[in-house]
Amino acid sequence: MDLLKVRRSERLIDITHYLLERPHTLVPLTFFAKRYESAKSSISEDLGIVRRTFKGRGTGILQTIPGAAGGVRFIPTIAPAEATEFIRAMAIELSDKSRLLPGGYVYLSDLLGQPKVLRAVGRLIATQYAQQQVDAVMTVATKGVPIAQSVSAYLNVPFVIVRRDSKITEGPTVSVNYVSGSSRRVEKMELSKRSLSQNSRVLVVDDFIKGGGTVNGMKSLIEEFDSQLVGITVFAESLFSGKRPISDYTALLAVDQVDDQAKMLHVKAGNYLERTFN
Amino acid sequence: MDLLKVRRSERLIDITHYLLERPHTLVPLTFFAKRYESAKSSISEDLGIVRRTFKGRGTGILQTIPGAAGGVRFIPTIAPAEATEFIRAMAIELSDKSRLLPGGYVYLSDLLGQPKVLRAVGRLIATQYAQQQVDAVMTVATKGVPIAQSVSAYLNVPFVIVRRDSKITEGPTVSVNYVSGSSRRVEKMELSKRSLSQNSRVLVVDDFIKGGGTVNGMKSLIEEFDSQLVGITVFAESLFSGKRPISDYTALLAVDQVDDQAKMLHVKAGNYLERTFN
């Protein structure tokens, strides 16, 4: 392809691809001007069309940062209607009795292995924190990892994996003890020392919150790293009769009836929608 | 936004976004014609421009499937030059002595938590299997998960996570025993029964191959599910003095010198490039 004097149509396609691959990254206009050997005024018009289309289709926001150090930044978001529809569909899917496991657990692994579901979950959670500074996404192995990775892709920041078992391939770790909220046992979790810098702003995500002990452990771990918790968002919260050690969290979905004896399971929307769009 | 008579510039942006989010999916021309209230001939021209731009920029291939049941299908790929450059940069990064851990292990977790690295790894592996039918990507918890998820996103098929420890939230599982190639111990791994259908074509990925026992265990597990192994690709292979139970695998990178006493570490390109682009 002749890279000189790239036509508008080709520029629009390539700009779209370029921005989608680099969310939350400031791209100077001069970068595109050089890439396509085009005038900055033409690039500026291109970006205006991209901005309107992204807005109209609910793809996200294209921010313009003026000045010499300026450029554009793509912020992926999900529109309230699309978010509501996804959560509604997930609630129906999760209410399927065949997902009920002994002990009142809900089988989720199939959903959290589907690219389409993970894209939506990532966009939902990234939308909630779109306007906040997040330096890292944290989760605990293993089930939380796919969620953390998807959020990390849309926020374009690294994710770190806390482990309950020590692995020799992690190098030195920092560990904390925590009380499992549901079983009341004292357990240990640890994070590789070099995986998180001091003074990081950390978003915690997980697949499920039951007693809240695991999430509370991650909160302690963040303090051990002299870092700050930005927020906690989980895919689903289960019913819990006791008092959770943390109350300020967001859940996309909430189990509101579960009884593995009576084969009853019902899942509804969690507090995500009201917390994100109000 | 007025959805009627959408202009070409906006169509190109939205088509690009739509296709990038749905790799390996057949999208009928009529879908776009309806979405933009435009003639099929105009959509056909749009797709021609997208195809040329994707090809020219190394984004991937836009296949056209003719006929009444036809449409277009976007196959993400990475160009040989970009693949070579990424692997070269990774080899330098991994050769950093500060990554050396006791026992000759190499610290990788930071890299496998970075969205940019994971996008590249996903595109590399998806390119290798772009022309083969893959129904699921399989890996073992925990380190392989980010790689599996990224490959799964680019191939647009689900991924499944094999575990060494039984979890109550997985439901019934199928397990196999395997001999750890490096420690020669007999271990057990298992996969949730409902996470993989019979007769699936399965791609195995992992972060590291040492003795090959884990990967060999996954091979047995695939047989237990009456499914077929499509291929095995790992991020890096380590030095191994014994005979590996499997020899037919691809590695993006290869450790060729490691000595934690002498603080020596050198990583080179693996066999990925010659296997994929020759």
Short mmCIF file of C-alpha atoms in Angstrom, two decimals, chain B residues 15 17 26 53 84 91 93 109 112 129 149 152 158 174-176 178 189-190 208 217 220 222 236 239 250 253 268 275:
data_model
loop_
_atom_site.label_atom_id
_atom_site.label_comp_id
_atom_site.label_asym_id
_atom_site.label_seq_id
_atom_site.Cartn_x
_atom_site.Cartn_y
_atom_site.Cartn_z
CA ILE B 15 -17.80 -1.66 10.16
CA HIS B 17 -15.23 -1.63 14.98
CA LEU B 26 -19.38 -14.73 9.29
CA THR B 53 -6.61 -1.26 4.46
CA THR B 84 9.72 -11.02 14.39
CA ALA B 91 13.92 -12.10 23.98
CA GLU B 93 13.48 -8.27 27.85
CA SER B 109 4.20 -12.48 35.61
CA LEU B 112 1.80 -11.65 31.18
CA TYR B 129 -3.96 -21.48 13.84
CA GLN B 149 -7.82 -15.76 27.14
CA SER B 152 -9.47 -17.12 22.67
CA PRO B 158 -14.12 -20.21 24.46
CA VAL B 174 -12.89 -35.48 34.77
CA SER B 175 -9.37 -36.01 36.02
CA VAL B 176 -6.17 -37.62 34.76
CA TYR B 178 0.32 -37.28 34.76
CA MET B 189 -5.21 -32.48 36.93
CA GLU B 190 -8.88 -32.07 36.25
CA PHE B 208 6.20 -22.28 29.98
CA GLY B 217 -1.43 -34.31 30.94
CA SER B 220 -4.58 -37.13 27.98
CA ILE B 222 -8.42 -34.07 25.75
CA ALA B 236 8.59 -19.95 26.27
CA LEU B 239 16.24 -25.81 28.83
CA THR B 250 5.63 -24.44 19.21
CA LEU B 253 10.71 -17.96 22.91
CA LYS B 268 16.29 -16.37 22.09
CA ARG B 275 6.64 -22.88 11.96
#
